[in-house]
Amino acid sequence: MEFLQAVEDVVKEFNNLEKRTVRIVGHLDADGISSTSILISALKRENIKFNVSIIKQIDQNILDELKKEDYPIIFFVDLGSGNLSMIEKALTGKHVFILDHHKPEDVKTNLIHLNPHLYEMDGDIELSGAGVVYLFARKLNEKNKDLSYLAVIGAIGDMQESKGFIGLNNEILKDAIQSRKIEIKDGLRMFGMQTRPLHKVLEYSTDPYVPGVTGNEKGAIRFLGEIGIELKENGKFKKLIHLNQDDTKKLITGIILRRLGSEDKPEDVLGPIYLLTNEEEENPTKDAREFATLLNACGRLNKPSLGIGTCLGNVNIKNKAINLLIDYKKEIINSLNWFYSHRNTSDIVERKGYIIINAEDNIRDTLIGTLASMISKSNLYANGTIILALAHTLEEDTKVSVRICGNSSVDTRNILNDILKVTGGIGGGHKGAAGCLILQEKEEEFIKTAEKVLGKVAIEEEIK
Ligand SMILES: [Mn+2]
């Protein structure tokens, strides 16, 4: 396969270099943290020293800093492809490796650039950043097959898993199973089944979203009562993993019934669950999906080193990361509650075909995309509805996230670009999930322009 040949070539180039300390720059999300951890482990194995930074996005300041530093080899992992010309210009004379899966900037470059999009693969679903780094590591040293599970976590973090994997992701999963790091079970794909009391699992279940239950503790308890499942057993709250077959069936049926009318298939709650064989039962690191969320939490709460430490198997750091995850989940539920309680205010515009949420300082900028994703997966709005959500950043800019409800052919990046043509700002992302940063004083203009653009999209979709 051409891509694997390209991986081999890149590894050869790397092997030909004299190795002092390698500089790693990784993306601040679950996939980026997995990517970084795989590269760290692989370099450790070769006794190569490294120095790591995790960043939200590449900008001129960061490149200026890297230019000043004395590292001849720099790896960009899970980012960089969108900034090829900037990077090439800033870092001439250094050996730059870009291992990424985001849509590349359409320019010719002399950088060492590994990206599935360049080989007619869909980097949105067939391979994650961590997958690219893993394939590099595997070629570097066969032993690195034991890192494949981290690439599975990275892909799940980037939402590339939907009842299974396709493309190279699937090959990586096979490596993870073969190296006995991951086992697959079929079941109810609910978050926290290892860790939380059942009613809490339901309350915090954002994917699947359960109407009347997600974000609503009383609703969750009432729901369990309705379907005839006891909250406690021997005085202790039941966990999902403790349910007998009968109760599990009741729960599945109950959830499916609640989700009827939701555009995605109600039975989507069932499917493969990826368990990490070396992790303890009832820990958030047992289930690969929870592991990915834990890494995301570390990124979003600006503690990526806790995520890396967890991936590298440091128990102390892992415990800290788990506590962080608990705070993160609380904050997500709070943001969902803010959304519900402001639906009839001017903070939230609801029109046919689109909604605009202007959270300002009420929701952390790093969580606004998560909120938009959650709403897109609820069945609050019709299939194809576009969700635009804005929140202020600490740097006093405005972060915007765009999502779409259900399945749609619309590319969120195009929508964003149409708006940004008017207001200015830097955007990026994937087909189904895009985001950008704009100046705060452009917020009003952005919303006005967005209403025009989104109104047009909504009409076009109706005609189709
Ligand atoms: Mn990624």
XYZ file of C-alpha atoms and ligand atoms in Angstrom:
465
model
C 0.000 0.000 0.000
C 1.286 3.417 -0.990
C 0.742 5.004 2.380
C 2.648 2.300 4.230
C 5.454 2.730 1.705
C 5.476 6.434 2.550
C 5.671 5.544 6.262
C 8.677 3.380 5.510
C 10.361 6.206 3.606
C 9.783 8.638 6.468
C 11.233 6.177 8.978
C 14.305 5.789 6.746
C 14.755 9.556 6.668
C 14.473 9.647 10.441
C 16.959 6.820 10.891
C 19.485 8.623 8.720
C 19.540 11.647 11.001
C 21.918 12.123 13.850
C 19.726 12.137 16.943
C 20.196 14.637 19.685
C 17.099 15.717 21.572
C 13.951 15.468 19.457
C 11.385 18.248 19.797
C 7.755 17.102 19.871
C 4.782 19.394 19.384
C 1.400 17.698 19.834
C -2.234 18.719 19.593
C -4.243 19.404 22.748
C -6.933 16.722 22.467
C -7.287 12.996 23.097
C -5.851 12.101 19.701
C -2.992 14.568 20.057
C -2.152 13.346 23.552
C -2.246 9.712 22.348
C -0.048 10.667 19.360
C 2.463 12.378 21.622
C 2.511 9.461 24.072
C 3.134 6.934 21.303
C 6.036 8.991 19.974
C 7.506 9.471 23.466
C 7.348 5.727 24.159
C 8.887 4.901 20.802
C 11.752 7.372 21.275
C 12.356 6.092 24.817
C 12.699 2.607 23.399
C 15.462 3.844 21.063
C 17.113 5.806 23.897
C 16.461 9.074 22.097
C 15.877 12.131 24.288
C 12.907 14.393 23.675
C 11.225 17.588 24.758
C 7.449 17.992 24.513
C 4.887 20.777 24.155
C 1.161 20.328 23.739
C -0.635 23.180 22.015
C -4.133 24.122 20.911
C -3.066 25.251 17.481
C -0.039 26.419 15.541
C 0.512 30.145 15.364
C 3.369 32.435 14.435
C 4.475 32.927 18.071
C 4.921 29.214 18.600
C 6.850 28.846 15.356
C 9.071 31.797 16.305
C 9.842 30.082 19.616
C 10.647 26.780 17.896
C 12.883 28.604 15.465
C 14.905 30.099 18.327
C 15.330 26.737 20.044
C 18.307 24.543 19.292
C 16.511 21.375 18.205
C 17.427 20.140 14.740
C 14.527 17.637 14.616
C 10.946 18.680 15.241
C 7.862 16.445 15.115
C 4.405 17.906 14.764
C 1.848 15.247 15.688
C -1.908 15.458 15.066
C -1.402 18.983 13.768
C 0.677 20.844 11.224
C -0.869 19.730 7.928
C -3.058 22.823 7.860
C -0.086 25.144 8.318
C 2.497 23.767 5.898
C 3.664 27.018 4.330
C 3.869 28.802 7.682
C 5.925 25.981 9.165
C 8.210 25.643 6.182
C 8.902 29.351 6.155
C 9.580 29.593 9.890
C 11.646 26.444 10.341
C 13.920 26.248 7.309
C 17.118 24.414 8.071
C 15.490 22.096 10.612
C 14.294 18.566 9.981
C 10.558 18.906 10.346
C 8.318 15.808 10.491
C 4.579 16.337 10.241
C 2.552 13.273 11.210
C -1.043 14.366 10.904
C -4.430 13.439 9.481
C -6.129 16.828 9.179
C -6.893 18.074 5.698
C -3.588 19.439 4.387
C -3.043 22.916 3.097
C -2.962 22.710 -0.692
C 0.679 23.673 -1.311
C 3.876 22.018 -2.450
C 6.295 21.550 0.398
C 9.688 20.064 1.137
C 8.689 19.181 4.685
C 8.560 15.507 5.657
C 4.820 15.157 5.651
C 2.852 12.018 6.401
C -0.898 12.321 6.008
C -3.505 9.788 4.798
C -5.302 12.507 2.789
C -2.306 12.577 0.434
C -2.990 8.904 -0.433
C -6.675 9.099 -1.189
C -7.651 7.923 2.258
C -10.206 9.693 4.388
C -8.259 11.040 7.335
C -11.550 11.950 8.991
C -12.456 8.306 9.613
C -9.811 5.893 8.324
C -6.836 7.043 10.350
C -6.226 9.374 13.295
C -3.155 11.391 14.183
C -2.272 8.723 16.726
C -2.710 6.141 13.963
C -0.196 7.917 11.732
C 2.289 8.174 14.617
C 1.682 4.537 15.528
C 2.398 3.325 11.987
C 5.603 5.361 12.066
C 6.539 3.828 15.440
C 5.696 0.308 14.284
C 8.022 0.698 11.292
C 10.702 2.155 13.543
C 10.602 -0.877 15.810
C 8.350 -3.915 15.620
C 8.158 -3.921 19.434
C 6.078 -0.765 19.277
C 3.111 -2.930 18.338
C 2.384 -2.844 22.053
C 1.483 0.852 21.610
C -1.321 0.126 19.140
C -4.004 0.448 21.849
C -3.086 4.130 22.231
C -3.789 4.645 18.531
C -7.187 2.992 19.029
C -7.884 5.441 21.870
C -6.782 8.355 19.686
C -9.119 7.297 16.883
C -12.016 6.927 19.317
C -11.166 10.361 20.723
C -11.517 11.813 17.233
C -14.865 10.011 16.836
C -13.579 7.740 14.072
C -15.240 4.706 15.584
C -18.816 3.949 14.704
C -19.689 0.395 15.653
C -16.288 -0.642 14.421
C -13.400 0.844 12.468
C -12.570 1.079 8.794
C -9.368 1.419 6.804
C -6.022 1.430 8.556
C -7.786 2.070 11.882
C -9.087 -1.470 11.631
C -5.623 -2.847 11.035
C -4.385 -0.994 14.103
C -7.233 -2.449 16.152
C -6.104 -5.909 15.060
C -2.594 -5.111 16.317
C -4.091 -4.049 19.644
C -6.028 -7.287 19.953
C -3.050 -9.378 18.872
C -0.785 -7.701 21.376
C -3.432 -8.493 24.022
C -3.934 -4.882 25.012
C -7.563 -4.608 23.952
C -10.481 -7.000 24.010
C -13.869 -6.382 22.444
C -17.211 -7.151 24.041
C -20.648 -6.440 22.656
C -23.061 -4.541 24.795
C -24.663 -1.296 25.821
C -22.337 1.497 24.815
C -22.802 3.674 27.842
C -20.267 5.830 29.389
C -19.111 5.169 32.939
C -20.432 1.616 33.086
C -17.282 0.699 34.945
C -17.257 3.570 37.343
C -20.549 5.172 38.237
C -23.844 4.298 39.887
C -26.366 3.377 37.218
C -28.584 6.445 37.622
C -25.470 8.631 37.316
C -24.404 6.793 34.170
C -27.785 7.620 32.690
C -27.715 11.224 33.852
C -24.258 11.696 32.360
C -24.966 9.760 29.188
C -24.410 12.227 26.387
C -23.727 9.622 23.714
C -26.227 8.028 23.534
C -28.319 10.972 24.518
C -31.396 9.786 26.419
C -34.259 12.326 26.259
C -35.539 13.354 29.673
C -32.709 11.488 31.350
C -29.422 12.987 30.128
C -28.461 15.908 32.333
C -31.339 15.198 34.708
C -30.669 13.166 37.861
C -34.315 13.036 38.938
C -35.289 12.069 35.409
C -32.736 9.256 35.493
C -34.046 7.902 38.802
C -37.645 8.167 37.573
C -36.689 6.354 34.364
C -35.178 3.432 36.295
C -38.362 3.257 38.393
C -40.504 3.175 35.249
C -38.611 0.297 33.692
C -38.506 -1.595 36.983
C -34.847 -1.554 37.905
C -33.941 -1.108 41.574
C -31.546 1.731 42.260
C -29.695 -0.152 44.978
C -28.654 -3.639 45.869
C -27.723 -4.493 49.475
C -27.830 -0.800 50.299
C -25.320 0.088 47.591
C -25.979 1.851 44.303
C -25.905 -0.558 41.380
C -23.452 -0.074 38.549
C -24.167 -0.995 34.968
C -21.659 -3.838 35.072
C -23.583 -5.333 38.020
C -26.904 -5.682 36.182
C -28.145 -9.200 35.506
C -29.295 -10.194 32.043
C -32.911 -9.436 32.761
C -32.251 -5.925 34.008
C -29.859 -5.276 31.130
C -32.615 -6.188 28.677
C -35.078 -3.897 30.449
C -32.572 -1.085 30.361
C -31.782 -1.510 26.660
C -35.456 -1.630 25.732
C -36.168 1.373 27.945
C -33.434 3.447 26.356
C -34.407 2.448 22.831
C -38.032 3.399 23.519
C -36.992 6.761 24.931
C -34.904 7.396 21.851
C -37.676 6.612 19.359
C -38.174 9.657 17.195
C -34.522 10.516 17.410
C -33.103 10.634 13.910
C -30.185 8.313 14.455
C -31.161 4.705 14.967
C -32.440 4.163 18.504
C -30.667 0.794 18.677
C -27.333 2.534 18.127
C -26.866 2.211 21.872
C -25.697 -1.353 21.255
C -22.349 -2.252 19.784
C -18.729 -3.126 20.455
C -17.086 -2.004 23.688
C -13.298 -1.791 23.697
C -11.760 -2.839 26.999
C -8.138 -2.384 27.975
C -6.993 -5.744 29.299
C -4.286 -4.344 31.587
C -6.535 -1.842 33.329
C -8.500 -2.590 36.465
C -12.251 -3.138 36.363
C -14.360 -0.158 37.478
C -11.652 2.336 36.497
C -12.262 5.016 33.841
C -9.178 3.748 32.048
C -10.750 0.309 31.508
C -13.034 1.363 28.638
C -11.226 2.889 25.650
C -14.003 5.443 25.163
C -13.710 6.625 28.752
C -9.947 6.648 28.420
C -10.298 8.952 25.410
C -12.639 11.211 27.380
C -10.158 11.299 30.221
C -7.481 12.466 27.777
C -9.843 15.067 26.367
C -10.596 16.274 29.897
C -6.870 16.683 30.559
C -6.544 18.695 27.361
C -9.617 20.837 27.824
C -8.772 21.661 31.435
C -5.267 22.484 30.267
C -3.453 19.634 32.021
C -2.182 17.612 29.044
C 0.797 16.307 31.034
C -1.652 14.348 33.196
C -2.983 12.722 30.036
C 0.475 11.844 28.782
C 1.443 10.426 32.189
C -1.696 8.286 32.144
C -0.855 6.952 28.674
C 2.669 6.186 29.845
C 1.249 4.175 32.753
C 2.216 6.381 35.688
C -0.193 5.400 38.482
C 0.087 8.610 40.531
C -0.575 10.775 37.529
C -3.405 8.520 36.443
C -5.178 9.074 39.769
C -4.845 12.821 39.377
C -6.228 12.565 35.854
C -9.198 10.563 37.115
C -10.050 13.323 39.598
C -9.800 15.828 36.791
C -12.217 13.735 34.736
C -14.784 13.929 37.533
C -14.588 17.762 37.549
C -14.811 17.791 33.779
C -17.984 15.694 33.717
C -19.598 17.995 36.272
C -18.725 21.004 34.163
C -20.205 19.397 31.051
C -23.476 18.678 32.807
C -23.498 22.271 34.122
C -23.022 23.577 30.590
C -25.891 21.395 29.372
C -28.057 22.776 32.173
C -27.114 26.338 31.225
C -28.210 25.567 27.673
C -31.594 24.148 28.763
C -32.346 27.061 31.050
C -31.486 29.685 28.421
C -33.345 28.274 25.440
C -35.977 30.973 25.632
C -33.596 33.865 26.050
C -31.719 36.014 23.551
C -28.568 33.943 24.234
C -29.954 31.192 22.038
C -31.421 31.717 18.571
C -33.544 28.791 17.369
C -34.657 28.850 13.726
C -35.710 26.251 11.229
C -32.533 24.517 10.081
C -30.125 26.080 12.519
C -29.516 27.297 16.056
C -26.983 29.766 17.413
C -25.827 29.560 21.024
C -24.001 32.599 22.346
C -22.605 31.425 25.689
C -20.131 34.297 26.180
C -18.459 33.631 29.557
C -21.019 31.104 30.767
C -19.279 28.112 29.202
C -15.548 27.496 28.953
C -14.311 27.897 25.357
C -12.724 24.445 25.501
C -16.115 22.911 26.348
C -18.282 24.769 23.855
C -17.557 22.217 21.112
C -18.472 19.382 23.458
C -21.764 21.083 24.280
C -22.503 21.586 20.572
C -21.697 17.917 19.881
C -23.946 16.762 22.691
C -26.853 18.837 21.455
C -26.282 17.543 17.920
C -26.628 14.000 19.247
C -29.730 14.692 21.316
C -32.983 14.536 19.437
C -33.926 18.081 20.323
C -33.599 19.279 16.725
C -34.395 17.814 13.322
C -31.811 15.924 11.299
C -29.544 18.322 9.405
C -30.002 21.204 11.839
C -26.773 23.190 12.073
C -25.525 24.163 15.503
C -23.298 27.153 15.941
C -21.968 27.791 19.430
C -19.852 30.705 20.657
C -17.920 31.231 23.893
C -15.255 33.626 25.109
C -11.680 32.470 25.519
C -9.318 33.529 28.307
C -7.368 35.477 25.694
C -10.525 37.502 25.104
C -11.255 36.105 21.666
C -14.385 34.193 20.774
C -14.277 30.486 20.024
C -16.925 29.194 17.618
C -17.902 25.545 17.120
C -20.102 24.213 14.322
C -21.862 20.842 14.404
C -24.700 19.151 12.513
C -27.551 17.032 13.893
C -27.716 13.502 12.512
C -26.428 12.585 9.072
C -25.990 15.365 6.598
C -24.000 15.949 3.447
C -23.298 19.544 4.488
C -19.629 20.328 5.186
C -19.417 22.489 8.318
C -16.065 23.874 7.164
C -17.704 25.447 4.108
C -20.341 27.095 6.254
C -17.700 28.499 8.538
C -15.566 29.727 5.656
C -18.538 31.540 4.125
C -19.017 33.418 7.388
C -15.316 34.045 7.937
C -15.027 35.592 4.466
C -17.039 38.465 5.915
C -15.773 38.694 9.483
C -12.211 37.381 9.249
C -10.798 34.767 11.610
C -8.947 31.446 11.549
C -10.943 28.263 11.019
C -10.374 24.541 10.651
C -11.627 21.084 11.542
C -13.421 18.177 9.940
C -16.488 17.842 7.734
C -18.884 17.232 10.611
C -17.163 19.371 13.218
C -15.472 22.671 12.521
C -14.354 25.552 14.664
C -12.705 28.936 14.547
C -11.478 31.875 16.538
C -12.715 35.385 15.931
C -12.090 38.732 17.573
C -14.605 39.408 20.300
C -15.634 42.727 18.765
C -16.590 40.794 15.606
C -19.067 38.644 17.526
C -22.175 40.609 16.582
C -21.194 40.802 12.924
C -20.391 37.090 12.988
C -23.840 36.174 14.323
C -25.581 38.422 11.800
C -23.594 36.960 8.910
C -24.132 33.459 10.253
C -27.911 33.979 10.222
C -27.730 34.959 6.562
C -25.458 32.050 5.572
C -27.277 29.445 7.656
C -30.674 30.656 6.495
C -29.539 30.074 2.924
C -28.149 26.614 3.692
C -31.403 25.645 5.389
C -33.424 26.631 2.319
C -31.054 24.860 -0.086
C -31.272 21.685 1.960
C -35.040 21.845 1.845
C -35.085 22.129 -1.961
C -32.708 19.162 -2.434
Mn -6.735 14.086 15.470
